[in-house]
């Protein structure tokens, strides 16, 4: 893929080299992004880190940083504060700073969600400069269909543009949620969300996996990946499932559905460290090294 064609016009001429370098590093030159998602400590509180079937070490937030520092990842996406607490020991991790988050305490049926921006892009860039972390870009969640979507759309547009002005990538989590959203896995709705991410200028859109009758069919993604244009579509990883099933779905998302990567959290970090590293490497192999499912499985079995 010619990565230069993916440089948006709002990246200033003097920043195009930096933007291209970020895109090259995070995608291994493929234009596909392997996003290791570590933002669930806010989104799901401690539900994803402690409980039956989850190794005790996952309850320690440093587990995320150990994985991200030793495995192959495109970016490690998590909140600014979490990064600042562990940055002194993990500066080389390719970070994507998540600029907003909300908990799941208030159900969506009770109140439409609004996830407000926590800090400004410029503040995070300044932090990256004096702390020496390897900052690659910024992330933000938009809840389409919420009565507050206008505020989130405005914040998202400004985040994307400001990130680009400074030569950084911008990834938007595009999740339809609220009282008027009947099926957040509806393929047509997901395609619409991907198209909105493109209109906001995002480089990548992280979306829900489309289902028909409760089943994933990779062809259902084609509407979304076409609607997203040259904005890359990433599917969320979801709950932890069997390794081969997960890797096969990932392969099909890319090679049948036309996605340009994935955003995976629980299917990586809900494992002991060495297993988590192997799983991340297997996901990276399919996403950014064009490996087959069988080749990825061999990484797990090594």
PDB file of C-alpha atoms in Angstrom:
ATOM      1  CA  UNK A   1       0.000   0.000   0.000  1.00  0.00           C
ATOM      2  CA  UNK A   2       1.209   3.495  -0.865  1.00  0.00           C
ATOM      3  CA  UNK A   3       1.115   5.114   2.573  1.00  0.00           C
ATOM      4  CA  UNK A   4       1.605   8.610   1.160  1.00  0.00           C
ATOM      5  CA  UNK A   5      -1.926   8.412  -0.262  1.00  0.00           C
ATOM      6  CA  UNK A   6      -3.208   8.050   3.297  1.00  0.00           C
ATOM      7  CA  UNK A   7      -1.790  11.411   4.433  1.00  0.00           C
ATOM      8  CA  UNK A   8      -4.796  13.733   4.909  1.00  0.00           C
ATOM      9  CA  UNK A   9      -4.715  17.267   3.536  1.00  0.00           C
ATOM     10  CA  UNK A  10      -4.940  18.849   7.004  1.00  0.00           C
ATOM     11  CA  UNK A  11      -1.445  17.591   7.843  1.00  0.00           C
ATOM     12  CA  UNK A  12       0.783  20.654   7.250  1.00  0.00           C
ATOM     13  CA  UNK A  13       3.596  20.223   4.696  1.00  0.00           C
ATOM     14  CA  UNK A  14       6.261  20.444   7.400  1.00  0.00           C
ATOM     15  CA  UNK A  15       4.541  17.650   9.395  1.00  0.00           C
ATOM     16  CA  UNK A  16       3.940  15.168   6.578  1.00  0.00           C
ATOM     17  CA  UNK A  17       7.213  13.399   7.255  1.00  0.00           C
ATOM     18  CA  UNK A  18       6.300  12.890  10.908  1.00  0.00           C
ATOM     19  CA  UNK A  19       2.806  11.672  10.060  1.00  0.00           C
ATOM     20  CA  UNK A  20       4.172   9.234   7.499  1.00  0.00           C
ATOM     21  CA  UNK A  21       6.727   7.956  10.013  1.00  0.00           C
ATOM     22  CA  UNK A  22       3.952   7.303  12.559  1.00  0.00           C
ATOM     23  CA  UNK A  23       1.868   5.498   9.941  1.00  0.00           C
ATOM     24  CA  UNK A  24       4.870   3.461   8.822  1.00  0.00           C
ATOM     25  CA  UNK A  25       5.848   2.442  12.362  1.00  0.00           C
ATOM     26  CA  UNK A  26       2.368   1.583  13.616  1.00  0.00           C
ATOM     27  CA  UNK A  27       1.315  -0.422  10.559  1.00  0.00           C
ATOM     28  CA  UNK A  28       4.650  -2.036   9.650  1.00  0.00           C
ATOM     29  CA  UNK A  29       4.315  -0.296   6.290  1.00  0.00           C
ATOM     30  CA  UNK A  30       1.096  -2.172   5.454  1.00  0.00           C
ATOM     31  CA  UNK A  31      -1.529   0.454   6.272  1.00  0.00           C
ATOM     32  CA  UNK A  32      -3.057  -2.062   8.707  1.00  0.00           C
ATOM     33  CA  UNK A  33      -3.136  -1.245  12.401  1.00  0.00           C
ATOM     34  CA  UNK A  34      -2.862  -3.739  15.268  1.00  0.00           C
ATOM     35  CA  UNK A  35      -4.313  -1.773  18.192  1.00  0.00           C
ATOM     36  CA  UNK A  36      -3.829  -3.268  21.652  1.00  0.00           C
ATOM     37  CA  UNK A  37      -6.728  -1.819  23.616  1.00  0.00           C
ATOM     38  CA  UNK A  38      -6.056  -1.095  27.288  1.00  0.00           C
ATOM     39  CA  UNK A  39      -8.815   1.413  28.005  1.00  0.00           C
ATOM     40  CA  UNK A  40     -11.207  -1.001  29.714  1.00  0.00           C
ATOM     41  CA  UNK A  41     -10.120  -0.102  33.264  1.00  0.00           C
ATOM     42  CA  UNK A  42     -12.455   2.876  32.924  1.00  0.00           C
ATOM     43  CA  UNK A  43     -14.951   1.523  30.408  1.00  0.00           C
ATOM     44  CA  UNK A  44     -15.632  -1.770  32.230  1.00  0.00           C
ATOM     45  CA  UNK A  45     -14.146  -0.910  35.636  1.00  0.00           C
ATOM     46  CA  UNK A  46     -12.519  -4.058  37.078  1.00  0.00           C
ATOM     47  CA  UNK A  47     -14.820  -6.570  35.396  1.00  0.00           C
ATOM     48  CA  UNK A  48     -12.263  -7.387  32.678  1.00  0.00           C
ATOM     49  CA  UNK A  49      -9.306  -7.719  35.028  1.00  0.00           C
ATOM     50  CA  UNK A  50     -10.466  -9.780  37.995  1.00  0.00           C
ATOM     51  CA  UNK A  51     -12.736 -12.795  38.216  1.00  0.00           C
ATOM     52  CA  UNK A  52     -13.259 -16.388  37.100  1.00  0.00           C
ATOM     53  CA  UNK A  53     -11.019 -17.429  34.212  1.00  0.00           C
ATOM     54  CA  UNK A  54      -8.844 -14.310  34.457  1.00  0.00           C
ATOM     55  CA  UNK A  55      -5.245 -14.747  35.697  1.00  0.00           C
ATOM     56  CA  UNK A  56      -4.561 -12.861  38.922  1.00  0.00           C
ATOM     57  CA  UNK A  57      -1.690 -10.931  37.308  1.00  0.00           C
ATOM     58  CA  UNK A  58      -4.197  -9.197  35.011  1.00  0.00           C
ATOM     59  CA  UNK A  59      -5.516  -7.291  38.017  1.00  0.00           C
ATOM     60  CA  UNK A  60      -2.191  -5.458  38.172  1.00  0.00           C
ATOM     61  CA  UNK A  61      -2.301  -2.658  35.554  1.00  0.00           C
ATOM     62  CA  UNK A  62       1.415  -3.104  34.889  1.00  0.00           C
ATOM     63  CA  UNK A  63       0.459  -6.385  33.182  1.00  0.00           C
ATOM     64  CA  UNK A  64      -0.776  -4.301  30.238  1.00  0.00           C
ATOM     65  CA  UNK A  65       2.517  -2.459  29.976  1.00  0.00           C
ATOM     66  CA  UNK A  66       4.568  -5.626  30.243  1.00  0.00           C
ATOM     67  CA  UNK A  67       2.630  -7.110  27.322  1.00  0.00           C
ATOM     68  CA  UNK A  68       2.859  -3.953  25.218  1.00  0.00           C
ATOM     69  CA  UNK A  69       6.607  -3.640  25.853  1.00  0.00           C
ATOM     70  CA  UNK A  70       7.469  -7.246  24.971  1.00  0.00           C
ATOM     71  CA  UNK A  71       4.956  -8.127  22.232  1.00  0.00           C
ATOM     72  CA  UNK A  72       4.560  -6.837  18.709  1.00  0.00           C
ATOM     73  CA  UNK A  73       1.854  -4.174  18.718  1.00  0.00           C
ATOM     74  CA  UNK A  74       1.050  -1.302  16.389  1.00  0.00           C
ATOM     75  CA  UNK A  75      -0.123   0.931  19.227  1.00  0.00           C
ATOM     76  CA  UNK A  76      -1.095   0.480  22.852  1.00  0.00           C
ATOM     77  CA  UNK A  77      -4.213   2.560  23.477  1.00  0.00           C
ATOM     78  CA  UNK A  78      -4.988   3.686  27.000  1.00  0.00           C
ATOM     79  CA  UNK A  79      -5.714   6.751  29.106  1.00  0.00           C
ATOM     80  CA  UNK A  80      -3.277   9.595  29.675  1.00  0.00           C
ATOM     81  CA  UNK A  81      -3.106   9.123  33.443  1.00  0.00           C
ATOM     82  CA  UNK A  82      -2.353   5.420  33.235  1.00  0.00           C
ATOM     83  CA  UNK A  83       0.461   6.125  30.800  1.00  0.00           C
ATOM     84  CA  UNK A  84       1.879   8.861  33.019  1.00  0.00           C
ATOM     85  CA  UNK A  85       2.036   6.501  36.001  1.00  0.00           C
ATOM     86  CA  UNK A  86       4.051   3.851  34.131  1.00  0.00           C
ATOM     87  CA  UNK A  87       5.832   5.891  31.452  1.00  0.00           C
ATOM     88  CA  UNK A  88       9.163   6.124  33.326  1.00  0.00           C
ATOM     89  CA  UNK A  89       9.656   2.355  32.916  1.00  0.00           C
ATOM     90  CA  UNK A  90       7.922   1.901  29.547  1.00  0.00           C
ATOM     91  CA  UNK A  91       8.849   4.845  27.327  1.00  0.00           C
ATOM     92  CA  UNK A  92       9.422   2.833  24.136  1.00  0.00           C
ATOM     93  CA  UNK A  93       5.895   1.408  23.850  1.00  0.00           C
ATOM     94  CA  UNK A  94       4.084   2.938  20.830  1.00  0.00           C
ATOM     95  CA  UNK A  95       1.308   4.823  22.606  1.00  0.00           C
ATOM     96  CA  UNK A  96      -2.088   5.999  21.439  1.00  0.00           C
ATOM     97  CA  UNK A  97      -3.522   8.281  24.126  1.00  0.00           C
ATOM     98  CA  UNK A  98      -7.255   7.781  24.663  1.00  0.00           C
ATOM     99  CA  UNK A  99      -8.675  11.230  25.310  1.00  0.00           C
ATOM    100  CA  UNK A 100     -12.092  10.253  26.671  1.00  0.00           C
ATOM    101  CA  UNK A 101     -13.683   7.395  28.573  1.00  0.00           C
ATOM    102  CA  UNK A 102     -16.753   6.678  30.698  1.00  0.00           C
ATOM    103  CA  UNK A 103     -17.764   3.876  33.050  1.00  0.00           C
ATOM    104  CA  UNK A 104     -20.628   1.466  32.462  1.00  0.00           C
ATOM    105  CA  UNK A 105     -22.308   2.036  35.823  1.00  0.00           C
ATOM    106  CA  UNK A 106     -25.229   3.985  34.356  1.00  0.00           C
ATOM    107  CA  UNK A 107     -27.024   1.693  31.887  1.00  0.00           C
ATOM    108  CA  UNK A 108     -27.653   3.026  28.391  1.00  0.00           C
ATOM    109  CA  UNK A 109     -31.358   2.315  28.863  1.00  0.00           C
ATOM    110  CA  UNK A 110     -31.418   4.808  31.752  1.00  0.00           C
ATOM    111  CA  UNK A 111     -29.448   7.636  30.173  1.00  0.00           C
ATOM    112  CA  UNK A 112     -27.895   8.276  26.790  1.00  0.00           C
ATOM    113  CA  UNK A 113     -24.097   8.179  27.041  1.00  0.00           C
ATOM    114  CA  UNK A 114     -21.769  11.158  26.844  1.00  0.00           C
ATOM    115  CA  UNK A 115     -18.033  10.551  27.064  1.00  0.00           C
ATOM    116  CA  UNK A 116     -16.403  13.957  27.419  1.00  0.00           C
ATOM    117  CA  UNK A 117     -12.829  14.775  26.473  1.00  0.00           C
ATOM    118  CA  UNK A 118     -10.472  14.686  29.469  1.00  0.00           C
ATOM    119  CA  UNK A 119      -7.439  16.631  28.291  1.00  0.00           C
ATOM    120  CA  UNK A 120      -6.386  18.590  25.215  1.00  0.00           C
ATOM    121  CA  UNK A 121      -4.231  17.211  22.416  1.00  0.00           C
ATOM    122  CA  UNK A 122      -1.599  19.925  22.919  1.00  0.00           C
ATOM    123  CA  UNK A 123      -1.257  19.030  26.617  1.00  0.00           C
ATOM    124  CA  UNK A 124      -0.637  15.385  25.739  1.00  0.00           C
ATOM    125  CA  UNK A 125       1.915  16.343  23.071  1.00  0.00           C
ATOM    126  CA  UNK A 126       3.750  18.521  25.580  1.00  0.00           C
ATOM    127  CA  UNK A 127       3.779  15.602  28.036  1.00  0.00           C
ATOM    128  CA  UNK A 128       5.188  13.303  25.340  1.00  0.00           C
ATOM    129  CA  UNK A 129       8.009  15.729  24.649  1.00  0.00           C
ATOM    130  CA  UNK A 130       9.230  16.171  28.218  1.00  0.00           C
ATOM    131  CA  UNK A 131       8.568  12.574  29.303  1.00  0.00           C
ATOM    132  CA  UNK A 132      10.173  11.002  26.242  1.00  0.00           C
ATOM    133  CA  UNK A 133       7.369   8.520  25.520  1.00  0.00           C
ATOM    134  CA  UNK A 134       6.865   7.128  22.029  1.00  0.00           C
ATOM    135  CA  UNK A 135       3.591   8.883  21.172  1.00  0.00           C
ATOM    136  CA  UNK A 136       1.994   7.811  17.889  1.00  0.00           C
ATOM    137  CA  UNK A 137      -1.496   9.257  18.022  1.00  0.00           C
ATOM    138  CA  UNK A 138      -4.785   9.894  19.781  1.00  0.00           C
ATOM    139  CA  UNK A 139      -8.055   8.055  20.291  1.00  0.00           C
ATOM    140  CA  UNK A 140     -11.593   9.160  21.113  1.00  0.00           C
ATOM    141  CA  UNK A 141     -14.988   7.434  21.414  1.00  0.00           C
ATOM    142  CA  UNK A 142     -18.146   8.761  19.760  1.00  0.00           C
ATOM    143  CA  UNK A 143     -21.514   7.321  20.773  1.00  0.00           C
ATOM    144  CA  UNK A 144     -23.641   7.876  17.698  1.00  0.00           C
ATOM    145  CA  UNK A 145     -27.372   8.008  18.374  1.00  0.00           C
ATOM    146  CA  UNK A 146     -26.909   9.455  21.841  1.00  0.00           C
ATOM    147  CA  UNK A 147     -28.715  12.720  22.504  1.00  0.00           C
ATOM    148  CA  UNK A 148     -25.223  14.081  23.223  1.00  0.00           C
ATOM    149  CA  UNK A 149     -23.702  13.025  19.907  1.00  0.00           C
ATOM    150  CA  UNK A 150     -23.370  16.637  18.722  1.00  0.00           C
ATOM    151  CA  UNK A 151     -20.922  17.390  21.558  1.00  0.00           C
ATOM    152  CA  UNK A 152     -18.879  14.254  20.922  1.00  0.00           C
ATOM    153  CA  UNK A 153     -18.829  14.872  17.158  1.00  0.00           C
ATOM    154  CA  UNK A 154     -17.515  18.384  17.760  1.00  0.00           C
ATOM    155  CA  UNK A 155     -14.822  17.159  20.144  1.00  0.00           C
ATOM    156  CA  UNK A 156     -13.859  14.348  17.756  1.00  0.00           C
ATOM    157  CA  UNK A 157     -13.524  16.698  14.792  1.00  0.00           C
ATOM    158  CA  UNK A 158     -11.269  19.021  16.752  1.00  0.00           C
ATOM    159  CA  UNK A 159      -9.146  16.158  18.109  1.00  0.00           C
ATOM    160  CA  UNK A 160      -8.603  14.681  14.645  1.00  0.00           C
ATOM    161  CA  UNK A 161      -7.677  18.021  13.118  1.00  0.00           C
ATOM    162  CA  UNK A 162      -5.368  19.031  15.978  1.00  0.00           C
ATOM    163  CA  UNK A 163      -3.651  15.631  15.928  1.00  0.00           C
ATOM    164  CA  UNK A 164      -3.065  15.969  12.190  1.00  0.00           C
ATOM    165  CA  UNK A 165      -1.745  19.515  12.546  1.00  0.00           C
ATOM    166  CA  UNK A 166       0.979  18.110  14.789  1.00  0.00           C
ATOM    167  CA  UNK A 167       1.675  15.079  12.585  1.00  0.00           C
ATOM    168  CA  UNK A 168      -0.065  12.414  14.697  1.00  0.00           C
ATOM    169  CA  UNK A 169      -2.601   9.694  13.900  1.00  0.00           C
ATOM    170  CA  UNK A 170      -6.235   9.841  14.996  1.00  0.00           C
ATOM    171  CA  UNK A 171      -8.375   6.774  15.748  1.00  0.00           C
ATOM    172  CA  UNK A 172     -12.082   7.061  16.537  1.00  0.00           C
ATOM    173  CA  UNK A 173     -14.099   4.441  18.395  1.00  0.00           C
ATOM    174  CA  UNK A 174     -17.468   4.708  16.577  1.00  0.00           C
ATOM    175  CA  UNK A 175     -20.096   2.997  18.724  1.00  0.00           C
ATOM    176  CA  UNK A 176     -23.834   3.583  18.193  1.00  0.00           C
ATOM    177  CA  UNK A 177     -25.402   3.548  21.665  1.00  0.00           C
ATOM    178  CA  UNK A 178     -28.446   5.070  23.321  1.00  0.00           C
ATOM    179  CA  UNK A 179     -32.183   4.674  23.709  1.00  0.00           C
ATOM    180  CA  UNK A 180     -32.781   4.938  19.968  1.00  0.00           C
ATOM    181  CA  UNK A 181     -30.185   2.315  19.022  1.00  0.00           C
ATOM    182  CA  UNK A 182     -31.952  -1.038  18.815  1.00  0.00           C
ATOM    183  CA  UNK A 183     -29.086  -3.174  17.500  1.00  0.00           C
ATOM    184  CA  UNK A 184     -25.511  -1.905  17.785  1.00  0.00           C
ATOM    185  CA  UNK A 185     -24.308  -4.877  15.687  1.00  0.00           C
ATOM    186  CA  UNK A 186     -26.541  -4.008  12.712  1.00  0.00           C
ATOM    187  CA  UNK A 187     -24.268  -4.072   9.602  1.00  0.00           C
ATOM    188  CA  UNK A 188     -26.027  -1.103   7.984  1.00  0.00           C
ATOM    189  CA  UNK A 189     -25.684   0.988  11.133  1.00  0.00           C
ATOM    190  CA  UNK A 190     -22.017   0.017  11.516  1.00  0.00           C
ATOM    191  CA  UNK A 191     -21.400   1.107   7.921  1.00  0.00           C
ATOM    192  CA  UNK A 192     -22.998   4.437   8.729  1.00  0.00           C
ATOM    193  CA  UNK A 193     -20.763   4.851  11.778  1.00  0.00           C
ATOM    194  CA  UNK A 194     -17.676   4.086   9.690  1.00  0.00           C
ATOM    195  CA  UNK A 195     -18.754   6.718   7.192  1.00  0.00           C
ATOM    196  CA  UNK A 196     -19.124   9.302   9.963  1.00  0.00           C
ATOM    197  CA  UNK A 197     -15.545   8.568  11.077  1.00  0.00           C
ATOM    198  CA  UNK A 198     -14.405   9.325   7.540  1.00  0.00           C
ATOM    199  CA  UNK A 199     -16.339  12.609   7.583  1.00  0.00           C
ATOM    200  CA  UNK A 200     -14.582  13.507  10.832  1.00  0.00           C
ATOM    201  CA  UNK A 201     -11.245  12.950   9.079  1.00  0.00           C
ATOM    202  CA  UNK A 202     -10.141   9.933  11.146  1.00  0.00           C
ATOM    203  CA  UNK A 203      -7.310   7.701   9.983  1.00  0.00           C
ATOM    204  CA  UNK A 204      -8.942   4.623  11.508  1.00  0.00           C
ATOM    205  CA  UNK A 205     -12.423   3.817  12.832  1.00  0.00           C
ATOM    206  CA  UNK A 206     -12.866   1.133  15.499  1.00  0.00           C
ATOM    207  CA  UNK A 207     -16.338  -0.374  15.097  1.00  0.00           C
ATOM    208  CA  UNK A 208     -18.531  -3.145  16.418  1.00  0.00           C
ATOM    209  CA  UNK A 209     -18.516  -6.520  14.671  1.00  0.00           C
ATOM    210  CA  UNK A 210     -21.597  -6.869  12.437  1.00  0.00           C
ATOM    211  CA  UNK A 211     -23.881  -9.824  13.080  1.00  0.00           C
ATOM    212  CA  UNK A 212     -26.775 -11.469  11.261  1.00  0.00           C
ATOM    213  CA  UNK A 213     -28.977 -13.675  13.427  1.00  0.00           C
ATOM    214  CA  UNK A 214     -26.275 -13.503  16.102  1.00  0.00           C
ATOM    215  CA  UNK A 215     -23.531 -14.775  13.808  1.00  0.00           C
ATOM    216  CA  UNK A 216     -20.479 -13.079  12.325  1.00  0.00           C
ATOM    217  CA  UNK A 217     -20.367 -13.254   8.535  1.00  0.00           C
ATOM    218  CA  UNK A 218     -17.265 -11.503   7.121  1.00  0.00           C
ATOM    219  CA  UNK A 219     -19.110 -10.325   3.996  1.00  0.00           C
ATOM    220  CA  UNK A 220     -21.276  -8.158   6.256  1.00  0.00           C
ATOM    221  CA  UNK A 221     -18.239  -5.894   6.756  1.00  0.00           C
ATOM    222  CA  UNK A 222     -17.929  -4.962   3.091  1.00  0.00           C
ATOM    223  CA  UNK A 223     -20.600  -2.263   3.316  1.00  0.00           C
ATOM    224  CA  UNK A 224     -18.692  -0.615   6.179  1.00  0.00           C
ATOM    225  CA  UNK A 225     -15.216  -0.860   4.670  1.00  0.00           C
ATOM    226  CA  UNK A 226     -16.426   0.603   1.375  1.00  0.00           C
ATOM    227  CA  UNK A 227     -18.427   3.332   3.136  1.00  0.00           C
ATOM    228  CA  UNK A 228     -15.328   4.276   5.158  1.00  0.00           C
ATOM    229  CA  UNK A 229     -13.367   5.101   2.001  1.00  0.00           C
ATOM    230  CA  UNK A 230      -9.691   5.608   2.820  1.00  0.00           C
ATOM    231  CA  UNK A 231     -10.362   5.597   6.569  1.00  0.00           C
ATOM    232  CA  UNK A 232      -9.245   2.175   7.813  1.00  0.00           C
ATOM    233  CA  UNK A 233     -11.840   0.073   9.617  1.00  0.00           C
ATOM    234  CA  UNK A 234     -10.828  -1.866  12.760  1.00  0.00           C
ATOM    235  CA  UNK A 235     -13.145  -4.373  14.426  1.00  0.00           C
ATOM    236  CA  UNK A 236     -13.311  -4.568  18.187  1.00  0.00           C
ATOM    237  CA  UNK A 237     -11.926  -7.717  19.762  1.00  0.00           C
ATOM    238  CA  UNK A 238     -14.815  -8.424  22.120  1.00  0.00           C
ATOM    239  CA  UNK A 239     -14.911 -11.043  24.856  1.00  0.00           C
ATOM    240  CA  UNK A 240     -12.186 -13.656  25.143  1.00  0.00           C
ATOM    241  CA  UNK A 241     -12.855 -16.647  22.889  1.00  0.00           C
ATOM    242  CA  UNK A 242     -10.986 -19.686  21.520  1.00  0.00           C
ATOM    243  CA  UNK A 243      -7.691 -18.640  19.933  1.00  0.00           C
ATOM    244  CA  UNK A 244      -8.176 -20.280  16.524  1.00  0.00           C
ATOM    245  CA  UNK A 245     -11.734 -18.969  16.261  1.00  0.00           C
ATOM    246  CA  UNK A 246     -10.550 -15.466  17.067  1.00  0.00           C
ATOM    247  CA  UNK A 247      -7.633 -15.559  14.618  1.00  0.00           C
ATOM    248  CA  UNK A 248      -9.781 -17.017  11.827  1.00  0.00           C
ATOM    249  CA  UNK A 249     -12.372 -14.267  12.313  1.00  0.00           C
ATOM    250  CA  UNK A 250      -9.596 -11.668  12.258  1.00  0.00           C
ATOM    251  CA  UNK A 251      -8.170 -13.123   9.034  1.00  0.00           C
ATOM    252  CA  UNK A 252     -11.628 -13.124   7.422  1.00  0.00           C
ATOM    253  CA  UNK A 253     -12.329  -9.574   8.567  1.00  0.00           C
ATOM    254  CA  UNK A 254      -9.216  -8.427   6.710  1.00  0.00           C
ATOM    255  CA  UNK A 255      -9.215 -10.662   3.638  1.00  0.00           C
ATOM    256  CA  UNK A 256     -12.969 -10.948   3.035  1.00  0.00           C
ATOM    257  CA  UNK A 257     -14.454  -7.962   4.834  1.00  0.00           C
ATOM    258  CA  UNK A 258     -11.750  -5.509   3.787  1.00  0.00           C
ATOM    259  CA  UNK A 259     -10.829  -4.200   7.241  1.00  0.00           C
ATOM    260  CA  UNK A 260      -7.426  -2.644   7.875  1.00  0.00           C
ATOM    261  CA  UNK A 261      -6.693  -4.038  11.302  1.00  0.00           C
ATOM    262  CA  UNK A 262      -8.173  -4.766  14.696  1.00  0.00           C
ATOM    263  CA  UNK A 263      -8.578  -3.364  18.186  1.00  0.00           C
ATOM    264  CA  UNK A 264      -8.068  -6.143  20.721  1.00  0.00           C
ATOM    265  CA  UNK A 265      -7.939  -6.027  24.515  1.00  0.00           C
ATOM    266  CA  UNK A 266      -9.431  -8.910  26.482  1.00  0.00           C
ATOM    267  CA  UNK A 267      -8.352 -11.599  24.022  1.00  0.00           C
ATOM    268  CA  UNK A 268      -4.777 -10.532  24.764  1.00  0.00           C
ATOM    269  CA  UNK A 269      -4.494  -9.352  28.360  1.00  0.00           C
ATOM    270  CA  UNK A 270      -6.774 -11.951  29.989  1.00  0.00           C
ATOM    271  CA  UNK A 271      -3.896 -14.430  29.784  1.00  0.00           C
ATOM    272  CA  UNK A 272      -0.667 -15.034  31.716  1.00  0.00           C
ATOM    273  CA  UNK A 273       2.139 -12.830  30.431  1.00  0.00           C
ATOM    274  CA  UNK A 274       3.911 -15.285  28.127  1.00  0.00           C
ATOM    275  CA  UNK A 275       0.610 -16.446  26.612  1.00  0.00           C
ATOM    276  CA  UNK A 276      -0.540 -12.858  26.185  1.00  0.00           C
ATOM    277  CA  UNK A 277       2.678 -11.960  24.367  1.00  0.00           C
ATOM    278  CA  UNK A 278       2.264 -14.917  22.004  1.00  0.00           C
ATOM    279  CA  UNK A 279      -1.383 -14.022  21.321  1.00  0.00           C
ATOM    280  CA  UNK A 280      -0.472 -10.417  20.552  1.00  0.00           C
ATOM    281  CA  UNK A 281       2.296 -11.608  18.239  1.00  0.00           C
ATOM    282  CA  UNK A 282      -0.116 -13.966  16.462  1.00  0.00           C
ATOM    283  CA  UNK A 283      -2.608 -11.150  15.941  1.00  0.00           C
ATOM    284  CA  UNK A 284       0.176  -8.877  14.696  1.00  0.00           C
ATOM    285  CA  UNK A 285       1.378 -11.590  12.300  1.00  0.00           C
ATOM    286  CA  UNK A 286      -2.011 -11.789  10.583  1.00  0.00           C
ATOM    287  CA  UNK A 287      -2.632  -8.046  10.685  1.00  0.00           C
ATOM    288  CA  UNK A 288       0.743  -6.548   9.801  1.00  0.00           C
ATOM    289  CA  UNK A 289       2.870  -9.408   8.447  1.00  0.00           C
ATOM    290  CA  UNK A 290       0.302 -10.997   6.095  1.00  0.00           C
ATOM    291  CA  UNK A 291       0.587 -14.409   7.771  1.00  0.00           C
ATOM    292  CA  UNK A 292      -1.988 -17.185   7.534  1.00  0.00           C
ATOM    293  CA  UNK A 293      -4.052 -18.487  10.446  1.00  0.00           C
ATOM    294  CA  UNK A 294      -1.949 -21.659  10.588  1.00  0.00           C
ATOM    295  CA  UNK A 295       1.248 -19.595  10.741  1.00  0.00           C
ATOM    296  CA  UNK A 296      -0.245 -17.514  13.555  1.00  0.00           C
ATOM    297  CA  UNK A 297      -1.212 -20.654  15.451  1.00  0.00           C
ATOM    298  CA  UNK A 298       2.395 -21.835  15.275  1.00  0.00           C
ATOM    299  CA  UNK A 299       3.388 -18.646  17.137  1.00  0.00           C
ATOM    300  CA  UNK A 300       1.006 -19.636  19.943  1.00  0.00           C
ATOM    301  CA  UNK A 301       2.380 -23.171  20.052  1.00  0.00           C
ATOM    302  CA  UNK A 302       6.065 -22.201  20.028  1.00  0.00           C
TER     303      UNK A 302
END
